[in-house]
Coordinates of C-alpha atoms in Angstrom, one line a residue:
Chain A
M1 CA -2.9 -33.2 0.7
Q2 CA -3.6 -30.8 3.5
A3 CA -6.8 -28.7 3.4
W4 CA -7.0 -25.2 5.0
Y5 CA -10.2 -23.2 5.6
I6 CA -10.3 -19.4 5.5
C7 CA -13.1 -17.0 6.0
E8 CA -12.3 -13.3 6.1
A9 CA -15.5 -12.4 8.1
P10 CA -16.9 -10.0 5.5
Y11 CA -19.5 -7.5 6.5
P12 CA -21.9 -7.6 3.5
F13 CA -24.8 -5.5 4.9
I14 CA -24.0 -2.2 3.2
D15 CA -26.1 -0.9 0.3
R16 CA -24.2 -0.9 -2.9
A17 CA -25.2 2.7 -3.4
V18 CA -23.3 3.7 -0.2
I19 CA -20.2 1.9 -1.4
D20 CA -20.4 3.5 -4.8
A21 CA -20.9 6.9 -3.3
H22 CA -17.6 6.4 -1.4
G23 CA -15.9 4.7 -4.4
S24 CA -14.5 2.0 -2.1
A25 CA -15.4 -0.9 0.1
R26 CA -12.3 -0.2 2.0
A27 CA -10.2 2.6 3.6
N28 CA -12.7 5.4 3.5
L29 CA -16.1 3.8 4.3
P30 CA -17.3 5.4 7.6
S31 CA -17.5 2.9 10.5
R32 CA -21.0 4.3 11.4
Y33 CA -22.2 1.8 8.7
C34 CA -21.0 -1.0 10.9
D35 CA -23.4 -2.3 13.5
P36 CA -21.2 -3.9 16.2
R37 CA -23.9 -6.3 17.2
R38 CA -24.0 -7.8 13.7
A39 CA -20.2 -7.8 13.6
A40 CA -20.2 -9.8 16.9
D41 CA -22.6 -12.3 15.3
I42 CA -20.3 -12.7 12.4
F43 CA -17.2 -13.2 14.6
H44 CA -18.9 -15.8 16.6
E45 CA -20.2 -17.7 13.6
V46 CA -16.8 -17.7 11.9
L47 CA -15.0 -18.8 15.0
D48 CA -17.6 -21.7 15.3
E49 CA -16.9 -22.6 11.7
F50 CA -13.2 -22.8 12.5
L51 CA -14.0 -25.1 15.4
L52 CA -16.0 -27.3 13.1
C53 CA -13.0 -27.5 10.9
D54 CA -10.9 -28.5 13.9
E55 CA -13.3 -31.5 14.4
L56 CA -13.0 -32.5 10.8
G57 CA -9.3 -32.3 10.3
I58 CA -9.4 -29.2 8.1
N59 CA -6.6 -26.7 9.2
V60 CA -7.6 -23.1 9.7
I61 CA -6.3 -19.8 8.4
S62 CA -6.4 -16.4 10.1
N63 CA -5.8 -13.3 8.0
E64 CA -6.3 -9.6 8.4
H65 CA -7.3 -6.6 6.4
H66 CA -8.0 -3.1 7.5
S67 CA -10.8 -0.5 7.4
G68 CA -13.2 -2.3 5.1
I69 CA -16.2 -4.5 4.7
N70 CA -14.2 -7.2 2.9
C71 CA -12.7 -8.4 6.2
L72 CA -13.5 -7.7 9.8
H73 CA -10.4 -9.5 11.0
S74 CA -8.3 -6.4 11.6
A75 CA -5.5 -8.1 13.6
S76 CA -4.6 -11.6 12.7
P77 CA -2.7 -12.2 16.0
L78 CA -5.8 -11.5 18.0
F79 CA -7.7 -14.3 16.3
L80 CA -4.7 -16.6 16.5
G81 CA -4.9 -16.1 20.2
I82 CA -8.5 -17.4 20.3
L83 CA -7.8 -20.2 17.8
A84 CA -4.7 -21.3 19.6
R85 CA -6.7 -22.0 22.7
Q86 CA -10.1 -23.1 21.2
T87 CA -8.9 -25.5 18.5
R88 CA -7.2 -28.7 19.7
N89 CA -6.1 -30.6 16.7
V90 CA -5.4 -28.8 13.5
R91 CA -2.7 -26.5 12.4
I92 CA -3.3 -22.7 12.4
L93 CA -1.9 -20.5 9.7
S94 CA -1.6 -16.8 9.9
L95 CA -1.7 -15.5 6.3
G96 CA -1.1 -13.1 7.7
T97 CA -0.3 -10.0 9.6
L98 CA 0.3 -7.2 7.2
I99 CA 3.9 -6.7 8.1
T100 CA 4.4 -3.8 5.7
V101 CA 2.1 -1.7 7.7
R102 CA 3.4 -2.6 11.1
D103 CA 6.1 -0.4 12.5
D104 CA 7.9 -3.0 14.7
P105 CA 8.3 -6.6 13.4
V106 CA 9.7 -7.6 16.8
R107 CA 6.2 -7.1 18.2
V108 CA 4.8 -9.3 15.5
A109 CA 7.3 -12.0 16.4
E110 CA 6.2 -11.8 20.0
E111 CA 2.6 -12.2 19.1
Y112 CA 3.4 -15.2 16.8
A113 CA 5.6 -16.8 19.5
T114 CA 2.9 -16.5 22.0
A115 CA 0.3 -18.1 19.7
D116 CA 2.7 -20.9 18.9
V117 CA 3.2 -21.6 22.6
I118 CA -0.5 -21.4 23.4
S119 CA -1.3 -23.8 20.6
R120 CA 1.6 -26.1 21.6
G121 CA 3.4 -25.8 18.3
R122 CA 0.4 -25.8 15.9
L123 CA 1.2 -22.4 14.3
D124 CA 2.3 -21.7 10.7
I125 CA 3.3 -18.1 9.9
G126 CA 2.5 -16.5 6.5
F127 CA 3.6 -13.2 5.1
V128 CA 1.6 -11.0 2.8
K129 CA 2.1 -7.6 1.4
S130 CA -0.6 -5.0 1.8
G131 CA -3.0 -3.7 -0.8
G132 CA -3.1 0.0 -1.7
S133 CA -6.1 0.8 0.5
E134 CA -4.1 -0.6 3.5
M135 CA -1.2 1.8 2.8
A136 CA -3.7 4.6 3.4
S137 CA -5.3 3.1 6.5
G138 CA -2.0 1.9 7.8
N139 CA -0.2 5.2 7.1
A140 CA 2.5 3.2 5.4
N141 CA 4.5 4.5 2.4
P142 CA 3.3 2.6 -0.6
V143 CA 6.6 3.1 -2.4
G144 CA 9.4 0.7 -1.5
I145 CA 7.1 -1.9 0.2
N146 CA 9.0 -4.9 -1.3
E147 CA 12.2 -3.9 0.5
R148 CA 10.3 -3.3 3.7
F149 CA 8.5 -6.6 3.3
W150 CA 11.7 -8.7 3.1
E151 CA 13.5 -6.8 5.9
A152 CA 10.4 -7.3 8.2
I153 CA 10.5 -11.0 7.5
D154 CA 14.2 -11.2 8.2
L155 CA 13.8 -9.4 11.5
I156 CA 10.8 -11.6 12.5
E157 CA 12.8 -14.7 11.6
A158 CA 15.8 -13.4 13.6
A159 CA 13.6 -12.5 16.6
L160 CA 12.1 -16.0 16.7
R161 CA 15.4 -17.7 16.2
H162 CA 17.5 -15.9 18.7
R163 CA 17.4 -17.5 22.1
D164 CA 20.6 -16.2 23.7
G165 CA 19.3 -12.8 25.1
P166 CA 19.0 -9.4 23.4
F167 CA 20.2 -8.9 19.9
S168 CA 20.5 -5.7 17.9
W169 CA 18.9 -4.9 14.5
E170 CA 19.8 -1.7 12.8
G171 CA 18.4 -2.2 9.3
R172 CA 17.4 0.3 6.6
H173 CA 13.7 0.2 7.6
F174 CA 13.6 -1.2 11.1
H175 CA 15.6 -0.3 14.2
H176 CA 15.5 -2.4 17.4
R177 CA 18.5 -2.4 19.7
H178 CA 17.3 -4.8 22.3
A179 CA 15.2 -7.6 20.8
N180 CA 14.6 -10.5 23.1
V181 CA 11.3 -12.4 22.5
W182 CA 9.5 -14.1 25.3
P183 CA 8.1 -16.7 25.3
S184 CA 10.4 -18.5 22.9
C185 CA 8.3 -20.1 20.3
W186 CA 7.4 -23.8 20.7
Q187 CA 8.7 -24.9 17.3
N188 CA 12.5 -24.8 16.8
P189 CA 13.9 -22.7 15.3
H190 CA 10.5 -21.3 14.4
P191 CA 7.1 -22.2 12.9
P192 CA 7.0 -23.0 9.1
F193 CA 6.9 -19.9 6.9
W194 CA 4.5 -19.2 4.1
A195 CA 3.7 -16.3 1.8
A196 CA 0.9 -15.4 -0.6
T197 CA 1.7 -13.7 -3.8
G198 CA 1.1 -13.9 -7.6
D199 CA 4.1 -11.8 -8.4
P200 CA 6.8 -14.0 -10.1
E201 CA 9.7 -12.0 -8.7
T202 CA 8.4 -12.4 -5.2
G203 CA 7.7 -16.1 -6.0
R204 CA 11.3 -16.6 -7.1
E205 CA 12.6 -15.2 -3.8
L206 CA 10.1 -17.5 -1.9
G207 CA 11.7 -20.4 -3.8
R208 CA 15.2 -19.3 -2.7
R209 CA 14.0 -19.2 0.9
G210 CA 11.9 -22.4 0.7
Y211 CA 8.7 -20.9 2.1
V212 CA 5.3 -22.4 1.2
H213 CA 4.0 -20.4 -1.8
T214 CA 0.3 -19.7 -1.8
V215 CA -1.4 -18.5 -5.0
F216 CA -4.8 -17.0 -4.6
A217 CA -7.6 -17.7 -7.1
S218 CA -5.5 -17.1 -10.2
G219 CA -6.4 -19.9 -12.5
A220 CA -4.1 -22.5 -14.0
E221 CA -2.0 -20.3 -16.3
R222 CA -1.0 -17.7 -13.8
T223 CA -0.5 -20.3 -11.1
I224 CA 1.9 -22.3 -13.3
R225 CA 3.8 -19.1 -14.0
A226 CA 4.1 -18.2 -10.4
W227 CA 5.2 -21.7 -9.3
D228 CA 7.7 -21.9 -12.2
A229 CA 9.3 -18.8 -10.8
Y230 CA 9.4 -20.5 -7.4
R231 CA 11.1 -23.6 -8.8
E232 CA 13.7 -21.4 -10.5
G233 CA 14.4 -19.9 -7.1
S234 CA 14.7 -23.3 -5.5
S235 CA 17.1 -24.5 -8.2
E236 CA 19.3 -21.5 -7.7
M237 CA 19.7 -22.7 -4.1
G238 CA 20.4 -26.3 -5.4
R239 CA 17.1 -27.6 -4.2
S240 CA 14.0 -29.0 -5.9
A241 CA 10.7 -27.9 -4.6
A242 CA 8.5 -30.6 -3.0
L243 CA 4.7 -30.4 -3.5
D244 CA 4.3 -29.3 0.1
R245 CA 5.8 -26.0 -0.9
F246 CA 2.8 -25.1 -3.0
A247 CA -0.7 -24.0 -1.9
Y248 CA -3.6 -23.0 -4.0
M249 CA -6.6 -21.0 -2.7
G250 CA -9.9 -21.3 -4.5
F251 CA -13.5 -20.2 -3.6
T252 CA -15.1 -23.5 -2.5
Y253 CA -18.6 -24.5 -1.8
V254 CA -19.8 -28.1 -1.5
G255 CA -23.6 -28.8 -1.5
E256 CA -25.7 -31.9 -1.6
T257 CA -26.4 -31.3 -5.3
D258 CA -24.7 -29.3 -8.0
E259 CA -27.6 -27.0 -8.4
E260 CA -27.9 -26.2 -4.8
A261 CA -24.1 -25.6 -4.5
W262 CA -24.0 -23.4 -7.5
E263 CA -26.8 -21.3 -6.2
V264 CA -25.1 -20.7 -2.9
A265 CA -21.6 -20.3 -4.5
R266 CA -22.9 -17.3 -6.3
Q267 CA -22.4 -15.5 -2.9
L268 CA -18.7 -16.3 -2.9
L269 CA -18.2 -14.0 -5.8
W270 CA -19.2 -11.0 -3.6
F271 CA -15.6 -11.1 -2.6
L272 CA -14.6 -10.0 -6.1
E273 CA -17.6 -7.9 -7.1
V274 CA -18.0 -5.9 -3.9
G275 CA -15.4 -6.6 -1.3
D276 CA -12.6 -5.8 -3.6
I277 CA -13.8 -2.4 -4.8
A278 CA -11.1 0.1 -4.2
A279 CA -11.0 3.7 -5.6
P280 CA -8.2 4.5 -8.1
H281 CA -6.3 6.6 -5.5
Y282 CA -6.1 3.4 -3.4
S283 CA -5.1 1.2 -6.3
S284 CA -4.1 2.1 -9.9
L285 CA -3.2 5.7 -9.1
L286 CA -1.3 5.1 -5.9
P287 CA 2.4 5.4 -6.4
G288 CA 4.3 2.2 -5.9
Q289 CA 1.3 0.0 -6.8
I290 CA 2.0 0.0 -10.6
P291 CA 5.1 0.5 -12.7
P292 CA 5.2 4.1 -14.1
E293 CA 5.4 2.5 -17.6
V294 CA 1.8 1.6 -17.5
A295 CA 0.7 5.0 -16.2
P296 CA -0.5 6.3 -19.6
K297 CA -3.2 3.7 -19.8
L298 CA -4.2 3.8 -16.2
Y299 CA -4.1 7.6 -15.8
R300 CA -6.1 8.1 -18.9
A301 CA -8.7 5.5 -17.9
A302 CA -9.1 7.2 -14.5
Q303 CA -9.4 10.6 -16.0
A304 CA -12.1 9.3 -18.4
A305 CA -14.0 7.7 -15.6
D306 CA -13.9 11.0 -13.6
E307 CA -15.3 12.8 -16.6
V308 CA -18.1 10.3 -16.9
A309 CA -18.9 10.7 -13.2
H310 CA -18.7 14.5 -13.5
A311 CA -21.2 14.4 -16.3
G312 CA -23.6 12.4 -14.0
R313 CA -23.5 9.3 -16.2
P314 CA -23.5 5.9 -14.5
P315 CA -20.0 4.2 -14.4
Q316 CA -19.3 1.4 -16.8
G317 CA -19.6 -1.7 -14.6
R318 CA -17.7 -4.9 -15.1
T319 CA -19.8 -7.8 -16.3
P320 CA -20.3 -9.9 -13.2
M321 CA -18.6 -13.3 -13.3
T322 CA -20.9 -16.3 -13.2
V323 CA -20.3 -19.3 -11.0
Q324 CA -19.7 -21.4 -14.2
D325 CA -17.1 -18.9 -15.4
A326 CA -15.3 -19.0 -12.1
I327 CA -15.3 -22.8 -12.1
A328 CA -14.1 -22.9 -15.8
R329 CA -11.3 -20.5 -14.9
G330 CA -10.2 -22.6 -12.0
I331 CA -10.8 -20.0 -9.3
M332 CA -13.8 -21.8 -7.8
F333 CA -14.6 -25.4 -6.9
A334 CA -18.3 -25.8 -6.4
G335 CA -20.9 -28.6 -6.7
N336 CA -21.7 -31.8 -5.0
P337 CA -18.9 -33.7 -3.4
D338 CA -18.1 -35.8 -6.5
T339 CA -18.1 -32.7 -8.7
V340 CA -15.8 -30.8 -6.3
R341 CA -13.4 -33.6 -6.0
R342 CA -13.3 -33.9 -9.8
Q343 CA -12.7 -30.1 -10.2
I344 CA -9.9 -30.1 -7.7
A345 CA -8.3 -33.2 -9.3
D346 CA -8.5 -31.6 -12.7
F347 CA -6.9 -28.4 -11.5
H348 CA -4.3 -30.3 -9.5
A349 CA -3.3 -32.2 -12.7
K350 CA -3.3 -29.0 -14.8
V351 CA -0.8 -27.2 -12.6
G352 CA 1.4 -30.1 -11.8
G353 CA 0.2 -30.7 -8.3
F354 CA 0.3 -28.9 -5.0
G355 CA 0.4 -30.0 -1.4
H356 CA -2.1 -27.6 0.2
L357 CA -5.6 -26.6 -0.8
V358 CA -7.0 -23.5 0.7
L359 CA -10.8 -23.1 0.8
M360 CA -12.2 -19.6 0.7
G361 CA -15.4 -20.9 2.1
R362 CA -17.8 -18.1 3.1
S363 CA -18.4 -14.7 1.6
G364 CA -21.2 -12.3 0.8
M365 CA -24.6 -13.2 2.3
M366 CA -23.9 -16.9 2.7
T367 CA -25.4 -18.0 6.0
H368 CA -23.6 -19.8 8.9
A369 CA -25.8 -22.9 8.2
Q370 CA -24.9 -23.0 4.6
T371 CA -21.2 -22.6 5.4
E372 CA -21.3 -25.4 8.0
T373 CA -23.0 -27.7 5.5
S374 CA -20.2 -27.1 3.0
I375 CA -17.5 -27.6 5.6
R376 CA -19.0 -30.9 6.7
L377 CA -19.4 -32.2 3.2
F378 CA -15.9 -31.2 2.3
G379 CA -14.4 -32.7 5.4
R380 CA -16.3 -36.0 5.2
E381 CA -16.7 -36.6 1.5
V382 CA -14.1 -34.7 -0.4
L383 CA -11.0 -34.4 1.7
P384 CA -10.5 -38.2 2.3
R385 CA -10.6 -38.7 -1.4
L386 CA -8.0 -36.0 -2.2
Q387 CA -5.2 -38.0 -0.7
E388 CA -5.1 -40.2 -3.8
L389 CA -4.2 -37.3 -6.1
A390 CA -0.9 -37.9 -7.8
P391 CA 1.1 -35.0 -9.2
R392 CA 1.6 -35.0 -12.9
L393 CA 4.5 -33.2 -14.4
V394 CA 3.7 -30.1 -16.4
A395 CA 5.3 -30.1 -19.8
Chain B
M1 CA 20.4 31.5 -8.9
L2 CA 19.1 28.0 -8.1
V3 CA 15.4 27.1 -8.8
L4 CA 13.9 24.0 -7.2
H5 CA 10.8 22.6 -8.8
G6 CA 7.6 21.6 -7.1
L7 CA 5.5 18.5 -7.2
Q8 CA 6.5 17.9 -10.8
S9 CA 9.8 18.6 -12.6
F10 CA 9.9 21.5 -15.0
N11 CA 9.0 20.8 -18.6
A12 CA 11.6 21.7 -21.2
D13 CA 9.3 24.4 -22.5
S14 CA 8.4 25.8 -19.1
V15 CA 7.0 29.3 -19.7
F16 CA 8.0 30.3 -16.2
L17 CA 11.7 29.4 -16.7
G18 CA 11.5 31.2 -20.0
A19 CA 10.1 34.3 -18.3
L20 CA 12.9 34.3 -15.7
A21 CA 15.5 34.1 -18.5
E22 CA 13.8 36.9 -20.4
R23 CA 14.3 39.0 -17.4
G24 CA 18.1 38.5 -17.6
L25 CA 18.3 36.1 -14.7
A26 CA 20.9 33.4 -14.9
F27 CA 19.8 30.2 -13.1
A28 CA 20.1 26.4 -12.8
A29 CA 16.8 24.5 -12.5
P30 CA 17.8 20.9 -12.1
A31 CA 15.4 18.0 -11.7
L32 CA 15.8 16.7 -8.1
P33 CA 17.2 13.1 -8.0
G34 CA 14.4 10.7 -9.0
F35 CA 12.3 13.4 -10.7
G36 CA 12.2 14.3 -14.4
G37 CA 13.5 11.0 -15.5
T38 CA 16.8 11.4 -13.5
P39 CA 18.1 8.4 -11.6
R40 CA 17.6 8.2 -7.9
P41 CA 20.6 6.9 -6.1
E42 CA 19.5 3.6 -4.5
Q43 CA 19.9 4.8 -0.9
F44 CA 18.1 8.1 -1.4
D45 CA 14.8 7.8 0.5
G46 CA 14.2 11.1 2.3
V47 CA 14.2 14.8 1.9
E48 CA 17.5 15.0 3.8
D49 CA 19.2 13.3 0.9
L50 CA 17.8 15.9 -1.5
V51 CA 18.9 18.7 0.8
M52 CA 22.4 17.3 0.9
S53 CA 22.6 16.8 -2.8
C54 CA 21.4 20.4 -3.4
L55 CA 24.2 21.6 -1.0
D56 CA 26.7 19.7 -3.2
L57 CA 25.2 21.5 -6.2
I58 CA 25.5 24.9 -4.5
D59 CA 29.1 24.2 -3.8
D60 CA 29.6 23.4 -7.4
L61 CA 28.1 26.7 -8.4
G62 CA 31.0 28.6 -6.8
P63 CA 31.8 30.4 -3.6
E64 CA 29.5 33.4 -4.1
P65 CA 26.2 33.5 -2.2
I66 CA 23.3 32.6 -4.5
A67 CA 19.6 33.4 -4.8
L68 CA 17.5 30.3 -4.0
V69 CA 13.9 29.9 -5.3
G70 CA 11.9 26.9 -4.2
L71 CA 8.4 26.0 -5.3
S72 CA 6.0 23.7 -3.3
F73 CA 8.0 20.6 -2.5
G74 CA 11.2 22.4 -3.7
G75 CA 10.3 25.2 -1.3
W76 CA 10.5 22.7 1.5
I77 CA 14.0 21.8 0.4
A78 CA 14.9 25.4 -0.1
A79 CA 13.9 26.2 3.5
E80 CA 15.9 23.2 4.8
I81 CA 18.9 24.5 2.9
A82 CA 18.4 28.1 4.2
V83 CA 18.3 27.0 7.9
R84 CA 21.5 25.0 7.5
C85 CA 23.6 27.4 5.3
P86 CA 22.2 30.9 5.4
H87 CA 25.7 32.2 4.7
R88 CA 25.6 30.5 1.2
L89 CA 22.5 32.5 0.3
E90 CA 21.9 36.0 -0.9
R91 CA 18.2 35.9 -1.1
L92 CA 15.4 33.3 -0.6
V93 CA 12.1 33.0 -2.4
L94 CA 9.5 30.4 -1.3
V95 CA 6.4 29.8 -3.5
D96 CA 3.5 27.8 -2.0
A97 CA 6.2 25.9 0.0
L98 CA 5.6 22.7 1.9
G99 CA 7.7 21.6 4.8
I100 CA 6.4 22.9 8.1
R101 CA 3.5 22.1 10.5
V102 CA 1.2 24.9 11.5
N103 CA -2.2 23.7 12.7
S104 CA -3.4 21.4 15.5
R105 CA -2.7 17.7 15.4
E106 CA -6.1 16.9 14.0
T107 CA -6.1 19.6 11.4
P108 CA -4.0 18.6 8.3
D109 CA -2.1 21.6 6.9
I110 CA -1.4 19.9 3.6
L111 CA -4.0 18.1 1.4
H112 CA -3.1 14.4 1.0
L113 CA -2.1 14.2 -2.7
F114 CA -2.2 10.4 -2.6
N115 CA -5.1 9.5 -0.4
E116 CA -7.7 11.8 -1.9
P117 CA -9.6 11.2 -5.2
A118 CA -8.0 12.8 -8.2
P119 CA -11.0 15.3 -8.8
V120 CA -10.6 16.5 -5.2
V121 CA -6.9 17.1 -5.6
A122 CA -7.4 18.8 -9.0
H123 CA -10.0 21.1 -7.5
A124 CA -7.6 22.1 -4.7
T125 CA -4.7 22.5 -7.0
W126 CA -5.9 24.8 -9.7
A127 CA -7.5 28.2 -9.8
A128 CA -8.6 27.4 -13.4
P129 CA -9.3 23.7 -14.0
A130 CA -8.1 24.1 -17.6
H131 CA -4.6 24.2 -16.2
A132 CA -4.8 20.6 -14.9
P133 CA -2.8 18.1 -16.9
D134 CA -4.8 16.3 -19.7
F135 CA -3.3 12.8 -19.8
A136 CA -5.2 12.1 -23.0
A137 CA -3.4 14.9 -24.8
M138 CA 0.0 14.2 -23.3
P139 CA 2.6 12.0 -25.1
D140 CA 3.1 8.6 -23.3
E141 CA 6.6 9.6 -22.3
A142 CA 5.3 12.7 -20.5
V143 CA 2.7 10.7 -18.6
V144 CA 5.4 8.2 -17.5
T145 CA 7.6 11.1 -16.2
Y146 CA 4.5 12.5 -14.4
A147 CA 4.0 9.1 -12.7
R148 CA 7.7 8.7 -11.9
N149 CA 7.6 12.2 -10.3
R150 CA 4.6 11.2 -8.2
E151 CA 6.4 8.0 -7.1
A152 CA 9.5 10.0 -6.1
L153 CA 7.4 12.6 -4.3
C154 CA 5.6 9.8 -2.4
R155 CA 8.8 8.1 -1.5
Y156 CA 10.4 11.2 -0.1
G157 CA 7.4 12.8 1.5
W158 CA 4.9 10.2 2.8
R159 CA 5.7 10.3 6.5
P160 CA 5.7 12.7 8.2
Y161 CA 3.5 13.9 5.4
M162 CA 5.3 16.5 3.3
H163 CA 6.9 18.2 6.3
N164 CA 9.7 18.0 8.8
P165 CA 8.4 18.5 12.3
R166 CA 11.6 20.1 13.4
L167 CA 11.9 22.7 10.5
K168 CA 9.6 25.4 11.8
R169 CA 11.6 25.9 15.0
W170 CA 14.8 26.6 13.1
L171 CA 13.4 29.0 10.5
H172 CA 14.6 31.9 12.7
R173 CA 18.1 31.0 11.4
I174 CA 17.3 32.3 8.0
S175 CA 19.1 35.6 8.0
V176 CA 18.8 36.6 4.3
P177 CA 16.0 38.7 2.7
T178 CA 13.1 36.4 2.1
L179 CA 10.0 36.7 -0.1
V180 CA 7.1 34.2 0.4
L181 CA 4.8 34.1 -2.6
W182 CA 1.5 32.2 -2.5
G183 CA -1.3 31.4 -5.0
D184 CA -4.4 33.2 -3.6
Q185 CA -6.5 30.1 -4.4
D186 CA -4.1 27.4 -3.3
G187 CA -6.2 24.5 -1.8
I188 CA -3.2 22.2 -1.2
V189 CA -1.6 24.5 1.3
S190 CA -3.6 27.6 2.1
P191 CA -2.4 31.3 2.0
D192 CA -2.7 31.3 5.8
Y193 CA -0.1 28.5 6.0
G194 CA 2.0 30.7 3.8
R195 CA 1.6 33.7 6.2
A196 CA 2.6 31.5 9.1
Y197 CA 5.7 30.4 7.1
A198 CA 6.6 34.0 6.5
D199 CA 6.0 35.0 10.1
A200 CA 8.5 32.4 11.3
I201 CA 11.3 33.8 9.1
P202 CA 12.7 37.0 10.4
G203 CA 11.8 40.0 8.1
A204 CA 10.2 37.8 5.5
R205 CA 7.7 39.5 3.2
F206 CA 4.4 37.7 2.2
E207 CA 2.7 38.4 -1.1
L208 CA -0.3 36.7 -2.9
V209 CA -0.3 35.8 -6.5
G210 CA -3.7 36.5 -7.9
N211 CA -5.7 33.9 -9.8
A212 CA -3.3 31.1 -9.0
G213 CA -3.7 27.8 -7.1
H214 CA -0.8 25.7 -5.9
H215 CA 1.2 26.2 -9.1
P216 CA 1.6 29.9 -9.8
E217 CA 4.5 28.9 -12.1
I218 CA 2.0 27.4 -14.4
E219 CA -1.1 29.5 -13.9
Q220 CA 0.6 32.9 -13.6
P221 CA 4.2 32.4 -14.9
Q222 CA 4.8 36.0 -16.0
L223 CA 3.5 37.5 -12.8
L224 CA 5.5 35.1 -10.7
A225 CA 8.7 35.6 -12.7
A226 CA 8.2 39.4 -12.5
A227 CA 7.7 39.3 -8.7
I228 CA 10.8 37.1 -8.3
A229 CA 12.9 39.3 -10.6
A230 CA 11.8 42.4 -8.9
F231 CA 12.7 41.0 -5.5
L232 CA 16.1 39.7 -6.6
T233 CA 17.1 43.0 -8.3
Q234 CA 15.6 45.0 -5.5
A235 CA 13.5 46.9 -8.0
Q236 CA 10.6 48.9 -6.8
R237 CA 8.3 46.6 -4.9
R238 CA 4.9 46.2 -6.4
E239 CA 1.8 44.2 -5.6
V240 CA 1.6 41.0 -7.6
A241 CA -2.1 40.6 -7.3

């Protein structure tokens, strides 16, 4: 099994009251709340964590989000450039550039080809759709993103594959008459492709295409459903899907003792409790994000919430998830090295196996020192013992 | 006469359409493709498609010039039709129409219906908040249609946001008598935007509709129908406010 480390470089230093006043941790929070000196510290710490992973044989993942405190990495290719040069050993996955908000996929292909060459062929390329808040901050139409997503991928693939001079693309969403990417990418025809989605329809298409399918913190039931859809897609193409086509991302913290790990792991849930807060007009009320058939429920809920706010009453909060809940649901692996290995083995068996484990390893107010402790323990005491995991067929 | 709806398709029991009919006006008020539960042809993704499908419809109505009335988003389409085929029109009425760009590049003309919180949009939309849709009181089917309409609107109008950067410079081609009506409390597109619209159309007359926001057809249906009927029948002009 391959292990991959991801940290989104969150910026947790904003009072909850400020976030609540804006209704969102993304898209509309004024950047005057960001102290660039603190942001620089976070960037340097996270890059150092990636370099520690490089020493320990844990592959690294660069991603991006926009205009929010959940993730300061605003442009995945920029960090790929740094990682391609500063790491020496491990593979680097971009998961990914938000291609549905980029106007020219050929430019994305150029950036990826460049990172692949600098890293001497250590790049993997992942595709993700954007969330609703990013449609606003990226000025991208939230309606019809699926179609734009696949055409962008097709154009990136073509731009990386073509090596015989300019080719022309006149698609429905993208138009580029003279695409000719230099440098050509190191890997031939191109780096391995990944995608992250929980949506079964998208998963089925990933199966047809044979990309690595990453499921993010969804628990066993939804993960099985997503990967079943993938396998259906593979079968349609007359293939069976090997375990290296499946990746699972869980919040992960390894400590010396269970108690210490669970205490720190509490911070990982900041990702869900704070980093994920998006106002209804960036999520449930944004066209294209939900099928109109579920509008009665969502529109009425939003209207009721507005009435509560208008009356000056506090909003009904969600009950925060506990670390133990998160572990029980299979979205978090936390504890001492033995405990974490057992949790991962259990989950691995429950879902029928997977070839890649993605560790969401730092969030909230976790310190750099705590993060490095976890990475070291994982790399030295957990990862070597994951290689013995055998897949079990799911009934 | 052809009436093009605004942000939402007309309800079957539209008071405004009833008021037009009561005044003896014969009209078609179709849902635009993708609105009101109608199917959207798979390739339709821009206002140009709606304009061309409306031109087909006008051809179907017969060879005689017609009166064209467009509200809000439908006003944008009406203006696009008018600059292309003024000879097919007898008269043009624009009501709180979208479609052009007036202010500087850092001053949005048109409130963002999708990127602003619902209470902000509602406050800008209605002169009287009681006119806002109450989703709790609407049947499920009506809420689904409302959401579909928003989806269609977003698909067609997201970028450039609810306007065609080229349209304003061609408004001079509109050679038929034109009336521009505007809710005096419209916070989605201001009355000043409406005045600029009217100024760009040769000979166009601008009138405010009192106590109405962006949807005079809902907040002042009788006044609006009366103003349109008066203009179309060349009855004595009177102030609407």
